[in-house]
Each structure stands twice: as structure tokens, then as C-alpha cells.
């Protein structure tokens, strides 16, 4: 329970890695704001699971791809935190929400490109900007990038561009936030089980597993455990770092 008394916001927490991260932080004692974009039922399910395990959580809705998405997010966050703690102070921010492209470069439309950049790159920047007024001294920020910023995939060029931008946030915000003891780091997952139907195909999973040094695909909990470390006091001497959580996929 090393995060007892801490508050956390995890964006994109209704499924996949975000869900696992929210549950892990709650297991460690944090009060977790479970952000979701559209599926309230999934977000409520995460809250219910956390509460069944003895943790505390509440759901917050916001479409981060819209112009007012960040404002909506922080309005809901402030309301939820104030109701439960009497304060809007935030100790942990995990920028996990993202959308994939899956479209070859030659077929990517300006609308698809703009959506990727809005959710994956623009929103995290302005979430951090807004959070600065609420972050406690010694707070933790973790941004979720992707191993695709280091490995080529022609169908995900725009996505990889957006995640490359995310990695710049930790590098530069680290110096802005360090005087307050706030750390900010990047975690880059590799192929991780996320509910995509492709993970139900044994042959596809076997092929993907061969990309990892451990000969398996990642589980959401593998990434959640890394994030939990960076969110704890144990990671106080790490900031501006890129953490490879791909299971050795980037080793070549």
C-alpha cells in the first residue's frame, strides 16, 4: 500500500493497459480517477473491480480528441476529487489514452491524421499543462508511448509520429517540473494483449511472440507494474527517462 493517501488520474483506463494500470495503482492504495471516452459501462466495471478489491476509484468521461476535451476531463476530475478528498490535489498522472491508426501511409486521410495527433500528442501536452496547478510537490507523471517509435511499421507511420511527440514531453517537462520534485517519464510497451481479436488467433500470437526476447506477447499487467514503480517514491531519482517495456522487442 505504498500509494496510500495518493490520488491518481489514468487516462484511457476503461480497458487494456489503462485498466491494468488503474487497478494496480488502486491496489497500491491510490484513489484512482478512471478516465474513459465513450464506454461508461466498461469504466464503471473497472471502478467496481477496484472497489471489490478494497480500493477506491471513480469514473471520469471526456473525449480527448475534441477541443474542449481536456477542460471536460479536469472539470470531472476536480468534482470527483473534491467530493472524496476535499481537495483537487493530484499526485499521479498517467497519460495512457490513445488511438491506433492501422492505415497505410498512402491511404491515411488528413482527418485520420488529425485525430491521431489530437488524442495521442496534443491532449497529453495540455493535460500536463492543466495538471501543473493541481500536482502536489513530489508528484509523478508517466506517459505511455510505444515501441513503434523505434521499430518500423508502414501501417502505423502517423501513429508512431504521434507517439514520438509524446516522448518529447518527458524530456523537456522534466526540467520544468524538477524544482518541485515532480518526475516525468516515458514507458514504451511492445506488443501487449489488449482485447484486439488478433490475440484470439493462436498462429498470430505465436508470430508476435517471436518478436520478444521472452518468446511471448506482453500482458497489460507487465506494463502496469512498470508504471506502478515509476509512480512510487522508489523512482524519485528517475526523470526524463525512456523506459523500454517491450519484453526485449527492441533488442534486434
JSON list of C-alpha atoms in Angstrom, two decimals:
[
{"chain": "A", "resi": 1, "resn": "UNK", "atom": "CA", "xyz": [0.00, 0.00, 0.00]},
{"chain": "A", "resi": 2, "resn": "UNK", "atom": "CA", "xyz": [2.84, 2.38, -0.83]},
{"chain": "A", "resi": 3, "resn": "UNK", "atom": "CA", "xyz": [0.46, 4.82, -2.54]},
{"chain": "A", "resi": 4, "resn": "UNK", "atom": "CA", "xyz": [-1.98, 5.17, 0.35]},
{"chain": "A", "resi": 5, "resn": "UNK", "atom": "CA", "xyz": [-3.26, 8.72, 0.57]},
{"chain": "A", "resi": 6, "resn": "UNK", "atom": "CA", "xyz": [-2.27, 9.46, -3.04]},
{"chain": "A", "resi": 7, "resn": "UNK", "atom": "CA", "xyz": [-4.60, 10.45, -5.85]},
{"chain": "A", "resi": 8, "resn": "UNK", "atom": "CA", "xyz": [-4.17, 9.33, -9.44]},
{"chain": "A", "resi": 9, "resn": "UNK", "atom": "CA", "xyz": [-5.62, 10.01, -12.88]},
{"chain": "A", "resi": 10, "resn": "UNK", "atom": "CA", "xyz": [-5.26, 7.34, -15.56]},
{"chain": "A", "resi": 11, "resn": "UNK", "atom": "CA", "xyz": [-6.50, 8.32, -19.00]},
{"chain": "A", "resi": 12, "resn": "UNK", "atom": "CA", "xyz": [-7.90, 5.61, -21.25]},
{"chain": "A", "resi": 13, "resn": "UNK", "atom": "CA", "xyz": [-8.44, 3.40, -18.21]},
{"chain": "A", "resi": 14, "resn": "UNK", "atom": "CA", "xyz": [-11.58, 1.52, -19.23]},
{"chain": "A", "resi": 15, "resn": "UNK", "atom": "CA", "xyz": [-9.72, -1.32, -20.98]},
{"chain": "A", "resi": 16, "resn": "UNK", "atom": "CA", "xyz": [-6.35, -2.82, -21.84]},
{"chain": "A", "resi": 17, "resn": "UNK", "atom": "CA", "xyz": [-3.23, -1.37, -20.29]},
{"chain": "A", "resi": 18, "resn": "UNK", "atom": "CA", "xyz": [-5.10, 1.57, -18.82]},
{"chain": "A", "resi": 19, "resn": "UNK", "atom": "CA", "xyz": [-7.42, -0.74, -16.93]},
{"chain": "A", "resi": 20, "resn": "UNK", "atom": "CA", "xyz": [-4.49, -2.76, -15.58]},
{"chain": "A", "resi": 21, "resn": "UNK", "atom": "CA", "xyz": [-2.65, 0.42, -14.57]},
{"chain": "A", "resi": 22, "resn": "UNK", "atom": "CA", "xyz": [-5.70, 1.81, -12.76]},
{"chain": "A", "resi": 23, "resn": "UNK", "atom": "CA", "xyz": [-6.20, -1.45, -10.87]},
{"chain": "A", "resi": 24, "resn": "UNK", "atom": "CA", "xyz": [-2.53, -1.71, -9.92]},
{"chain": "A", "resi": 25, "resn": "UNK", "atom": "CA", "xyz": [-2.36, 1.86, -8.60]},
{"chain": "A", "resi": 26, "resn": "UNK", "atom": "CA", "xyz": [-5.55, 1.25, -6.62]},
{"chain": "A", "resi": 27, "resn": "UNK", "atom": "CA", "xyz": [-4.08, -1.99, -5.24]},
{"chain": "A", "resi": 28, "resn": "UNK", "atom": "CA", "xyz": [-1.14, 0.10, -4.05]},
{"chain": "A", "resi": 29, "resn": "UNK", "atom": "CA", "xyz": [-3.54, 2.37, -2.17]},
{"chain": "A", "resi": 30, "resn": "UNK", "atom": "CA", "xyz": [-4.23, 5.29, -4.52]},
{"chain": "A", "resi": 31, "resn": "UNK", "atom": "CA", "xyz": [-7.63, 6.84, -5.14]},
{"chain": "A", "resi": 32, "resn": "UNK", "atom": "CA", "xyz": [-7.90, 6.45, -8.93]},
{"chain": "A", "resi": 33, "resn": "UNK", "atom": "CA", "xyz": [-9.83, 8.55, -11.43]},
{"chain": "A", "resi": 34, "resn": "UNK", "atom": "CA", "xyz": [-10.71, 6.13, -14.25]},
{"chain": "A", "resi": 35, "resn": "UNK", "atom": "CA", "xyz": [-10.96, 8.15, -17.45]},
{"chain": "A", "resi": 36, "resn": "UNK", "atom": "CA", "xyz": [-12.92, 6.91, -20.44]},
{"chain": "A", "resi": 37, "resn": "UNK", "atom": "CA", "xyz": [-14.02, 8.42, -23.74]},
{"chain": "A", "resi": 38, "resn": "UNK", "atom": "CA", "xyz": [-17.30, 6.71, -24.68]},
{"chain": "A", "resi": 39, "resn": "UNK", "atom": "CA", "xyz": [-17.95, 3.40, -22.89]},
{"chain": "A", "resi": 40, "resn": "UNK", "atom": "CA", "xyz": [-19.31, 4.22, -19.44]},
{"chain": "A", "resi": 41, "resn": "UNK", "atom": "CA", "xyz": [-20.16, 0.57, -18.75]},
{"chain": "A", "resi": 42, "resn": "UNK", "atom": "CA", "xyz": [-16.54, -0.53, -19.13]},
{"chain": "A", "resi": 43, "resn": "UNK", "atom": "CA", "xyz": [-15.31, 2.32, -16.92]},
{"chain": "A", "resi": 44, "resn": "UNK", "atom": "CA", "xyz": [-17.90, 1.50, -14.25]},
{"chain": "A", "resi": 45, "resn": "UNK", "atom": "CA", "xyz": [-16.76, -2.12, -14.43]},
{"chain": "A", "resi": 46, "resn": "UNK", "atom": "CA", "xyz": [-13.19, -1.05, -13.65]},
{"chain": "A", "resi": 47, "resn": "UNK", "atom": "CA", "xyz": [-14.41, 1.03, -10.70]},
{"chain": "A", "resi": 48, "resn": "UNK", "atom": "CA", "xyz": [-16.44, -1.93, -9.44]},
{"chain": "A", "resi": 49, "resn": "UNK", "atom": "CA", "xyz": [-13.47, -4.29, -9.71]},
{"chain": "A", "resi": 50, "resn": "UNK", "atom": "CA", "xyz": [-11.27, -1.85, -7.81]},
{"chain": "A", "resi": 51, "resn": "UNK", "atom": "CA", "xyz": [-13.84, -1.43, -5.06]},
{"chain": "A", "resi": 52, "resn": "UNK", "atom": "CA", "xyz": [-14.33, -5.20, -4.78]},
{"chain": "A", "resi": 53, "resn": "UNK", "atom": "CA", "xyz": [-10.59, -5.46, -4.15]},
{"chain": "A", "resi": 54, "resn": "UNK", "atom": "CA", "xyz": [-10.87, -2.90, -1.37]},
{"chain": "A", "resi": 55, "resn": "UNK", "atom": "CA", "xyz": [-9.68, 0.09, -3.38]},
{"chain": "A", "resi": 56, "resn": "UNK", "atom": "CA", "xyz": [-11.17, 3.45, -4.24]},
{"chain": "A", "resi": 57, "resn": "UNK", "atom": "CA", "xyz": [-11.98, 4.83, -7.68]},
{"chain": "A", "resi": 58, "resn": "UNK", "atom": "CA", "xyz": [-14.41, 6.89, -9.69]},
{"chain": "A", "resi": 59, "resn": "UNK", "atom": "CA", "xyz": [-15.05, 7.31, -13.42]},
{"chain": "A", "resi": 60, "resn": "UNK", "atom": "CA", "xyz": [-14.48, 10.49, -15.44]},
{"chain": "A", "resi": 61, "resn": "UNK", "atom": "CA", "xyz": [-15.67, 10.95, -19.04]},
{"chain": "A", "resi": 62, "resn": "UNK", "atom": "CA", "xyz": [-14.04, 13.12, -21.70]},
{"chain": "A", "resi": 63, "resn": "UNK", "atom": "CA", "xyz": [-13.37, 12.82, -25.42]},
{"chain": "A", "resi": 64, "resn": "UNK", "atom": "CA", "xyz": [-9.76, 13.97, -25.59]},
{"chain": "A", "resi": 65, "resn": "UNK", "atom": "CA", "xyz": [-9.96, 14.37, -29.37]},
{"chain": "A", "resi": 66, "resn": "UNK", "atom": "CA", "xyz": [-12.31, 17.35, -29.08]},
{"chain": "A", "resi": 67, "resn": "UNK", "atom": "CA", "xyz": [-11.31, 21.00, -28.49]},
{"chain": "A", "resi": 68, "resn": "UNK", "atom": "CA", "xyz": [-12.83, 21.08, -25.01]},
{"chain": "A", "resi": 69, "resn": "UNK", "atom": "CA", "xyz": [-11.89, 17.52, -24.04]},
{"chain": "A", "resi": 70, "resn": "UNK", "atom": "CA", "xyz": [-9.19, 18.49, -21.55]},
{"chain": "A", "resi": 71, "resn": "UNK", "atom": "CA", "xyz": [-11.48, 21.05, -19.90]},
{"chain": "A", "resi": 72, "resn": "UNK", "atom": "CA", "xyz": [-14.22, 18.44, -19.56]},
{"chain": "A", "resi": 73, "resn": "UNK", "atom": "CA", "xyz": [-11.71, 15.98, -18.10]},
{"chain": "A", "resi": 74, "resn": "UNK", "atom": "CA", "xyz": [-10.48, 18.38, -15.42]},
{"chain": "A", "resi": 75, "resn": "UNK", "atom": "CA", "xyz": [-13.98, 19.54, -14.53]},
{"chain": "A", "resi": 76, "resn": "UNK", "atom": "CA", "xyz": [-14.96, 15.94, -13.83]},
{"chain": "A", "resi": 77, "resn": "UNK", "atom": "CA", "xyz": [-11.68, 15.21, -12.09]},
{"chain": "A", "resi": 78, "resn": "UNK", "atom": "CA", "xyz": [-11.98, 18.23, -9.80]},
{"chain": "A", "resi": 79, "resn": "UNK", "atom": "CA", "xyz": [-15.55, 17.29, -8.90]},
{"chain": "A", "resi": 80, "resn": "UNK", "atom": "CA", "xyz": [-14.64, 13.68, -8.13]},
{"chain": "A", "resi": 81, "resn": "UNK", "atom": "CA", "xyz": [-11.54, 14.53, -6.09]},
{"chain": "A", "resi": 82, "resn": "UNK", "atom": "CA", "xyz": [-13.24, 17.29, -4.10]},
{"chain": "A", "resi": 83, "resn": "UNK", "atom": "CA", "xyz": [-16.15, 15.03, -3.23]},
{"chain": "A", "resi": 84, "resn": "UNK", "atom": "CA", "xyz": [-13.82, 12.32, -1.92]},
{"chain": "A", "resi": 85, "resn": "UNK", "atom": "CA", "xyz": [-10.86, 14.24, -0.51]},
{"chain": "A", "resi": 86, "resn": "UNK", "atom": "CA", "xyz": [-11.97, 17.84, -0.12]},
{"chain": "A", "resi": 87, "resn": "UNK", "atom": "CA", "xyz": [-9.18, 18.91, -2.47]},
{"chain": "A", "resi": 88, "resn": "UNK", "atom": "CA", "xyz": [-8.29, 18.89, -6.18]},
{"chain": "A", "resi": 89, "resn": "UNK", "atom": "CA", "xyz": [-4.68, 17.90, -5.47]},
{"chain": "A", "resi": 90, "resn": "UNK", "atom": "CA", "xyz": [-3.29, 15.23, -7.80]},
{"chain": "A", "resi": 91, "resn": "UNK", "atom": "CA", "xyz": [-0.28, 13.02, -7.03]},
{"chain": "A", "resi": 92, "resn": "UNK", "atom": "CA", "xyz": [-0.05, 10.73, -10.07]},
{"chain": "A", "resi": 93, "resn": "UNK", "atom": "CA", "xyz": [-0.90, 11.37, -13.72]},
{"chain": "A", "resi": 94, "resn": "UNK", "atom": "CA", "xyz": [-0.72, 8.58, -16.30]},
{"chain": "A", "resi": 95, "resn": "UNK", "atom": "CA", "xyz": [-1.24, 9.70, -19.90]},
{"chain": "A", "resi": 96, "resn": "UNK", "atom": "CA", "xyz": [-2.30, 6.38, -21.39]},
{"chain": "A", "resi": 97, "resn": "UNK", "atom": "CA", "xyz": [-5.24, 7.22, -23.68]},
{"chain": "A", "resi": 98, "resn": "UNK", "atom": "CA", "xyz": [-4.50, 6.74, -27.35]},
{"chain": "A", "resi": 99, "resn": "UNK", "atom": "CA", "xyz": [-5.88, 5.69, -30.71]},
{"chain": "A", "resi": 100, "resn": "UNK", "atom": "CA", "xyz": [-4.20, 3.49, -33.29]},
{"chain": "A", "resi": 101, "resn": "UNK", "atom": "CA", "xyz": [-4.05, 4.19, -37.00]},
{"chain": "A", "resi": 102, "resn": "UNK", "atom": "CA", "xyz": [-3.84, 0.87, -38.83]},
{"chain": "A", "resi": 103, "resn": "UNK", "atom": "CA", "xyz": [-3.92, 2.62, -42.19]},
{"chain": "A", "resi": 104, "resn": "UNK", "atom": "CA", "xyz": [-1.09, 2.52, -44.76]},
{"chain": "A", "resi": 105, "resn": "UNK", "atom": "CA", "xyz": [0.64, 5.87, -45.22]},
{"chain": "A", "resi": 106, "resn": "UNK", "atom": "CA", "xyz": [-0.70, 6.23, -48.74]},
{"chain": "A", "resi": 107, "resn": "UNK", "atom": "CA", "xyz": [-4.29, 5.86, -47.54]},
{"chain": "A", "resi": 108, "resn": "UNK", "atom": "CA", "xyz": [-4.18, 7.97, -44.37]},
{"chain": "A", "resi": 109, "resn": "UNK", "atom": "CA", "xyz": [-6.56, 10.92, -44.61]},
{"chain": "A", "resi": 110, "resn": "UNK", "atom": "CA", "xyz": [-5.98, 14.35, -43.04]},
{"chain": "A", "resi": 111, "resn": "UNK", "atom": "CA", "xyz": [-8.92, 13.66, -40.74]},
{"chain": "A", "resi": 112, "resn": "UNK", "atom": "CA", "xyz": [-7.38, 10.40, -39.50]},
{"chain": "A", "resi": 113, "resn": "UNK", "atom": "CA", "xyz": [-4.02, 12.08, -39.02]},
{"chain": "A", "resi": 114, "resn": "UNK", "atom": "CA", "xyz": [-5.53, 14.97, -37.09]},
{"chain": "A", "resi": 115, "resn": "UNK", "atom": "CA", "xyz": [-7.45, 12.58, -34.81]},
{"chain": "A", "resi": 116, "resn": "UNK", "atom": "CA", "xyz": [-4.27, 10.64, -34.01]},
{"chain": "A", "resi": 117, "resn": "UNK", "atom": "CA", "xyz": [-2.36, 13.79, -33.18]},
{"chain": "A", "resi": 118, "resn": "UNK", "atom": "CA", "xyz": [-5.22, 15.29, -31.17]},
{"chain": "A", "resi": 119, "resn": "UNK", "atom": "CA", "xyz": [-5.66, 12.29, -28.87]},
{"chain": "A", "resi": 120, "resn": "UNK", "atom": "CA", "xyz": [-2.12, 10.91, -28.74]},
{"chain": "A", "resi": 121, "resn": "UNK", "atom": "CA", "xyz": [0.03, 14.05, -28.67]},
{"chain": "A", "resi": 122, "resn": "UNK", "atom": "CA", "xyz": [-1.94, 17.25, -28.22]},
{"chain": "A", "resi": 123, "resn": "UNK", "atom": "CA", "xyz": [-4.12, 16.02, -25.34]},
{"chain": "A", "resi": 124, "resn": "UNK", "atom": "CA", "xyz": [-1.22, 14.79, -23.16]},
{"chain": "A", "resi": 125, "resn": "UNK", "atom": "CA", "xyz": [0.56, 18.14, -23.56]},
{"chain": "A", "resi": 126, "resn": "UNK", "atom": "CA", "xyz": [-2.46, 20.13, -22.43]},
{"chain": "A", "resi": 127, "resn": "UNK", "atom": "CA", "xyz": [-3.36, 17.62, -19.73]},
{"chain": "A", "resi": 128, "resn": "UNK", "atom": "CA", "xyz": [0.09, 18.15, -18.21]},
{"chain": "A", "resi": 129, "resn": "UNK", "atom": "CA", "xyz": [-0.29, 21.90, -18.63]},
{"chain": "A", "resi": 130, "resn": "UNK", "atom": "CA", "xyz": [-3.63, 21.87, -16.79]},
{"chain": "A", "resi": 131, "resn": "UNK", "atom": "CA", "xyz": [-2.40, 19.39, -14.18]},
{"chain": "A", "resi": 132, "resn": "UNK", "atom": "CA", "xyz": [0.51, 21.60, -13.13]},
{"chain": "A", "resi": 133, "resn": "UNK", "atom": "CA", "xyz": [-1.80, 23.72, -11.00]},
{"chain": "A", "resi": 134, "resn": "UNK", "atom": "CA", "xyz": [-3.11, 20.61, -9.22]},
{"chain": "A", "resi": 135, "resn": "UNK", "atom": "CA", "xyz": [0.02, 18.46, -8.92]},
{"chain": "A", "resi": 136, "resn": "UNK", "atom": "CA", "xyz": [1.44, 18.09, -5.44]},
{"chain": "A", "resi": 137, "resn": "UNK", "atom": "CA", "xyz": [5.16, 18.58, -4.89]},
{"chain": "A", "resi": 138, "resn": "UNK", "atom": "CA", "xyz": [6.80, 15.23, -5.48]},
{"chain": "A", "resi": 139, "resn": "UNK", "atom": "CA", "xyz": [4.09, 14.11, -7.87]},
{"chain": "A", "resi": 140, "resn": "UNK", "atom": "CA", "xyz": [4.63, 11.57, -10.66]},
{"chain": "A", "resi": 141, "resn": "UNK", "atom": "CA", "xyz": [3.78, 11.77, -14.36]},
{"chain": "A", "resi": 142, "resn": "UNK", "atom": "CA", "xyz": [4.05, 8.73, -16.63]},
{"chain": "A", "resi": 143, "resn": "UNK", "atom": "CA", "xyz": [3.41, 8.97, -20.37]},
{"chain": "A", "resi": 144, "resn": "UNK", "atom": "CA", "xyz": [2.69, 5.84, -22.40]},
{"chain": "A", "resi": 145, "resn": "UNK", "atom": "CA", "xyz": [4.49, 5.77, -25.75]},
{"chain": "A", "resi": 146, "resn": "UNK", "atom": "CA", "xyz": [5.13, 2.74, -27.97]},
{"chain": "A", "resi": 147, "resn": "UNK", "atom": "CA", "xyz": [7.93, 0.52, -29.19]},
{"chain": "A", "resi": 148, "resn": "UNK", "atom": "CA", "xyz": [6.83, 1.61, -32.67]},
{"chain": "A", "resi": 149, "resn": "UNK", "atom": "CA", "xyz": [8.89, 4.78, -32.23]},
{"chain": "A", "resi": 150, "resn": "UNK", "atom": "CA", "xyz": [11.93, 2.50, -32.55]},
{"chain": "A", "resi": 151, "resn": "UNK", "atom": "CA", "xyz": [10.68, -0.25, -34.93]},
{"chain": "A", "resi": 152, "resn": "UNK", "atom": "CA", "xyz": [9.29, 0.38, -38.40]},
{"chain": "A", "resi": 153, "resn": "UNK", "atom": "CA", "xyz": [5.68, -0.48, -39.27]},
{"chain": "A", "resi": 154, "resn": "UNK", "atom": "CA", "xyz": [4.46, 1.06, -42.55]},
{"chain": "A", "resi": 155, "resn": "UNK", "atom": "CA", "xyz": [0.83, 0.82, -41.46]},
{"chain": "A", "resi": 156, "resn": "UNK", "atom": "CA", "xyz": [1.44, 2.92, -38.34]},
{"chain": "A", "resi": 157, "resn": "UNK", "atom": "CA", "xyz": [3.61, 5.82, -39.52]},
{"chain": "A", "resi": 158, "resn": "UNK", "atom": "CA", "xyz": [1.19, 8.50, -38.31]},
{"chain": "A", "resi": 159, "resn": "UNK", "atom": "CA", "xyz": [0.66, 6.67, -35.02]},
{"chain": "A", "resi": 160, "resn": "UNK", "atom": "CA", "xyz": [4.41, 6.35, -34.49]},
{"chain": "A", "resi": 161, "resn": "UNK", "atom": "CA", "xyz": [4.80, 10.07, -35.22]},
{"chain": "A", "resi": 162, "resn": "UNK", "atom": "CA", "xyz": [2.24, 10.91, -32.55]},
{"chain": "A", "resi": 163, "resn": "UNK", "atom": "CA", "xyz": [3.97, 8.69, -30.00]},
{"chain": "A", "resi": 164, "resn": "UNK", "atom": "CA", "xyz": [7.35, 10.17, -30.91]},
{"chain": "A", "resi": 165, "resn": "UNK", "atom": "CA", "xyz": [5.89, 13.52, -29.93]},
{"chain": "A", "resi": 166, "resn": "UNK", "atom": "CA", "xyz": [4.74, 12.05, -26.61]},
{"chain": "A", "resi": 167, "resn": "UNK", "atom": "CA", "xyz": [8.32, 11.06, -25.81]},
{"chain": "A", "resi": 168, "resn": "UNK", "atom": "CA", "xyz": [9.40, 14.68, -26.04]},
{"chain": "A", "resi": 169, "resn": "UNK", "atom": "CA", "xyz": [7.09, 15.59, -23.17]},
{"chain": "A", "resi": 170, "resn": "UNK", "atom": "CA", "xyz": [9.20, 13.80, -20.56]},
{"chain": "A", "resi": 171, "resn": "UNK", "atom": "CA", "xyz": [12.48, 15.04, -21.98]},
{"chain": "A", "resi": 172, "resn": "UNK", "atom": "CA", "xyz": [11.56, 18.70, -21.78]},
{"chain": "A", "resi": 173, "resn": "UNK", "atom": "CA", "xyz": [8.97, 18.89, -18.97]},
{"chain": "A", "resi": 174, "resn": "UNK", "atom": "CA", "xyz": [11.47, 17.13, -16.68]},
{"chain": "A", "resi": 175, "resn": "UNK", "atom": "CA", "xyz": [13.44, 20.34, -16.23]},
{"chain": "A", "resi": 176, "resn": "UNK", "atom": "CA", "xyz": [10.31, 22.43, -15.79]},
{"chain": "A", "resi": 177, "resn": "UNK", "atom": "CA", "xyz": [8.96, 20.19, -13.03]},
{"chain": "A", "resi": 178, "resn": "UNK", "atom": "CA", "xyz": [12.15, 19.13, -11.25]},
{"chain": "A", "resi": 179, "resn": "UNK", "atom": "CA", "xyz": [12.28, 22.17, -8.87]},
{"chain": "A", "resi": 180, "resn": "UNK", "atom": "CA", "xyz": [9.07, 20.84, -7.32]},
{"chain": "A", "resi": 181, "resn": "UNK", "atom": "CA", "xyz": [10.38, 17.29, -7.05]},
{"chain": "A", "resi": 182, "resn": "UNK", "atom": "CA", "xyz": [7.96, 16.13, -9.75]},
{"chain": "A", "resi": 183, "resn": "UNK", "atom": "CA", "xyz": [9.22, 13.37, -12.03]},
{"chain": "A", "resi": 184, "resn": "UNK", "atom": "CA", "xyz": [8.02, 12.65, -15.56]},
{"chain": "A", "resi": 185, "resn": "UNK", "atom": "CA", "xyz": [8.98, 9.55, -17.52]},
{"chain": "A", "resi": 186, "resn": "UNK", "atom": "CA", "xyz": [8.02, 7.63, -20.66]},
{"chain": "A", "resi": 187, "resn": "UNK", "atom": "CA", "xyz": [7.08, 3.95, -20.81]},
{"chain": "A", "resi": 188, "resn": "UNK", "atom": "CA", "xyz": [7.13, 2.25, -24.21]},
{"chain": "A", "resi": 189, "resn": "UNK", "atom": "CA", "xyz": [5.18, -1.03, -24.36]},
{"chain": "A", "resi": 190, "resn": "UNK", "atom": "CA", "xyz": [5.61, -3.55, -27.15]},
{"chain": "A", "resi": 191, "resn": "UNK", "atom": "CA", "xyz": [3.01, -6.00, -28.43]},
{"chain": "A", "resi": 192, "resn": "UNK", "atom": "CA", "xyz": [0.63, -6.24, -25.50]},
{"chain": "A", "resi": 193, "resn": "UNK", "atom": "CA", "xyz": [-2.63, -8.18, -25.23]},
{"chain": "A", "resi": 194, "resn": "UNK", "atom": "CA", "xyz": [-5.34, -5.54, -25.50]},
{"chain": "A", "resi": 195, "resn": "UNK", "atom": "CA", "xyz": [-8.59, -7.22, -26.44]},
{"chain": "A", "resi": 196, "resn": "UNK", "atom": "CA", "xyz": [-7.96, -6.99, -30.17]},
{"chain": "A", "resi": 197, "resn": "UNK", "atom": "CA", "xyz": [-9.43, -10.06, -31.94]},
{"chain": "A", "resi": 198, "resn": "UNK", "atom": "CA", "xyz": [-5.98, -10.83, -33.37]},
{"chain": "A", "resi": 199, "resn": "UNK", "atom": "CA", "xyz": [-4.96, -12.11, -29.92]},
{"chain": "A", "resi": 200, "resn": "UNK", "atom": "CA", "xyz": [-7.59, -14.85, -30.26]},
{"chain": "A", "resi": 201, "resn": "UNK", "atom": "CA", "xyz": [-5.72, -16.33, -33.22]},
{"chain": "A", "resi": 202, "resn": "UNK", "atom": "CA", "xyz": [-3.05, -18.75, -31.92]},
{"chain": "A", "resi": 203, "resn": "UNK", "atom": "CA", "xyz": [-0.95, -18.53, -35.08]},
{"chain": "A", "resi": 204, "resn": "UNK", "atom": "CA", "xyz": [-0.88, -14.73, -34.92]},
{"chain": "A", "resi": 205, "resn": "UNK", "atom": "CA", "xyz": [0.02, -14.74, -31.22]},
{"chain": "A", "resi": 206, "resn": "UNK", "atom": "CA", "xyz": [2.82, -17.23, -31.89]},
{"chain": "A", "resi": 207, "resn": "UNK", "atom": "CA", "xyz": [4.20, -14.99, -34.63]},
{"chain": "A", "resi": 208, "resn": "UNK", "atom": "CA", "xyz": [4.03, -11.88, -32.45]},
{"chain": "A", "resi": 209, "resn": "UNK", "atom": "CA", "xyz": [5.59, -13.73, -29.52]},
{"chain": "A", "resi": 210, "resn": "UNK", "atom": "CA", "xyz": [8.72, -14.44, -31.55]},
{"chain": "A", "resi": 211, "resn": "UNK", "atom": "CA", "xyz": [9.46, -10.70, -31.61]},
{"chain": "A", "resi": 212, "resn": "UNK", "atom": "CA", "xyz": [10.06, -10.71, -27.86]},
{"chain": "A", "resi": 213, "resn": "UNK", "atom": "CA", "xyz": [13.22, -11.97, -26.19]},
{"chain": "A", "resi": 214, "resn": "UNK", "atom": "CA", "xyz": [10.92, -13.89, -23.83]},
{"chain": "A", "resi": 215, "resn": "UNK", "atom": "CA", "xyz": [9.00, -15.52, -26.69]},
{"chain": "A", "resi": 216, "resn": "UNK", "atom": "CA", "xyz": [5.60, -14.32, -25.54]},
{"chain": "A", "resi": 217, "resn": "UNK", "atom": "CA", "xyz": [3.32, -11.34, -26.01]},
{"chain": "A", "resi": 218, "resn": "UNK", "atom": "CA", "xyz": [3.04, -8.82, -23.23]},
{"chain": "A", "resi": 219, "resn": "UNK", "atom": "CA", "xyz": [0.19, -8.76, -20.74]},
{"chain": "A", "resi": 220, "resn": "UNK", "atom": "CA", "xyz": [-1.34, -5.46, -19.55]},
{"chain": "A", "resi": 221, "resn": "UNK", "atom": "CA", "xyz": [-0.08, -6.24, -16.05]},
{"chain": "A", "resi": 222, "resn": "UNK", "atom": "CA", "xyz": [3.51, -6.34, -17.34]},
{"chain": "A", "resi": 223, "resn": "UNK", "atom": "CA", "xyz": [3.23, -2.67, -18.24]},
{"chain": "A", "resi": 224, "resn": "UNK", "atom": "CA", "xyz": [1.14, -1.75, -15.19]},
{"chain": "A", "resi": 225, "resn": "UNK", "atom": "CA", "xyz": [3.88, -2.97, -12.86]},
{"chain": "A", "resi": 226, "resn": "UNK", "atom": "CA", "xyz": [6.45, -0.74, -14.57]},
{"chain": "A", "resi": 227, "resn": "UNK", "atom": "CA", "xyz": [4.13, 2.25, -14.30]},
{"chain": "A", "resi": 228, "resn": "UNK", "atom": "CA", "xyz": [3.48, 1.49, -10.61]},
{"chain": "A", "resi": 229, "resn": "UNK", "atom": "CA", "xyz": [7.21, 1.61, -9.94]},
{"chain": "A", "resi": 230, "resn": "UNK", "atom": "CA", "xyz": [7.56, 4.98, -11.68]},
{"chain": "A", "resi": 231, "resn": "UNK", "atom": "CA", "xyz": [4.57, 6.27, -9.72]},
{"chain": "A", "resi": 232, "resn": "UNK", "atom": "CA", "xyz": [6.18, 5.35, -6.40]},
{"chain": "A", "resi": 233, "resn": "UNK", "atom": "CA", "xyz": [8.78, 7.01, -4.22]},
{"chain": "A", "resi": 234, "resn": "UNK", "atom": "CA", "xyz": [11.24, 4.34, -5.34]},
{"chain": "A", "resi": 235, "resn": "UNK", "atom": "CA", "xyz": [11.55, 6.12, -8.71]},
{"chain": "A", "resi": 236, "resn": "UNK", "atom": "CA", "xyz": [12.39, 9.50, -7.17]},
{"chain": "A", "resi": 237, "resn": "UNK", "atom": "CA", "xyz": [15.78, 9.66, -8.95]},
{"chain": "A", "resi": 238, "resn": "UNK", "atom": "CA", "xyz": [14.39, 8.99, -12.43]},
{"chain": "A", "resi": 239, "resn": "UNK", "atom": "CA", "xyz": [13.05, 11.75, -14.62]},
{"chain": "A", "resi": 240, "resn": "UNK", "atom": "CA", "xyz": [13.02, 12.48, -18.33]},
{"chain": "A", "resi": 241, "resn": "UNK", "atom": "CA", "xyz": [13.70, 8.78, -18.95]},
{"chain": "A", "resi": 242, "resn": "UNK", "atom": "CA", "xyz": [12.58, 6.42, -21.72]},
{"chain": "A", "resi": 243, "resn": "UNK", "atom": "CA", "xyz": [11.73, 3.01, -20.26]},
{"chain": "A", "resi": 244, "resn": "UNK", "atom": "CA", "xyz": [11.65, 0.09, -22.67]},
{"chain": "A", "resi": 245, "resn": "UNK", "atom": "CA", "xyz": [8.78, -2.18, -21.58]},
{"chain": "A", "resi": 246, "resn": "UNK", "atom": "CA", "xyz": [8.62, -4.19, -24.79]},
{"chain": "A", "resi": 247, "resn": "UNK", "atom": "CA", "xyz": [9.85, -7.51, -23.41]},
{"chain": "A", "resi": 248, "resn": "UNK", "atom": "CA", "xyz": [13.08, -7.19, -25.34]},
{"chain": "A", "resi": 249, "resn": "UNK", "atom": "CA", "xyz": [11.43, -6.50, -28.69]},
{"chain": "A", "resi": 250, "resn": "UNK", "atom": "CA", "xyz": [13.79, -3.61, -29.33]},
{"chain": "A", "resi": 251, "resn": "UNK", "atom": "CA", "xyz": [16.94, -5.68, -28.86]},
{"chain": "A", "resi": 252, "resn": "UNK", "atom": "CA", "xyz": [17.04, -6.61, -32.53]}
]
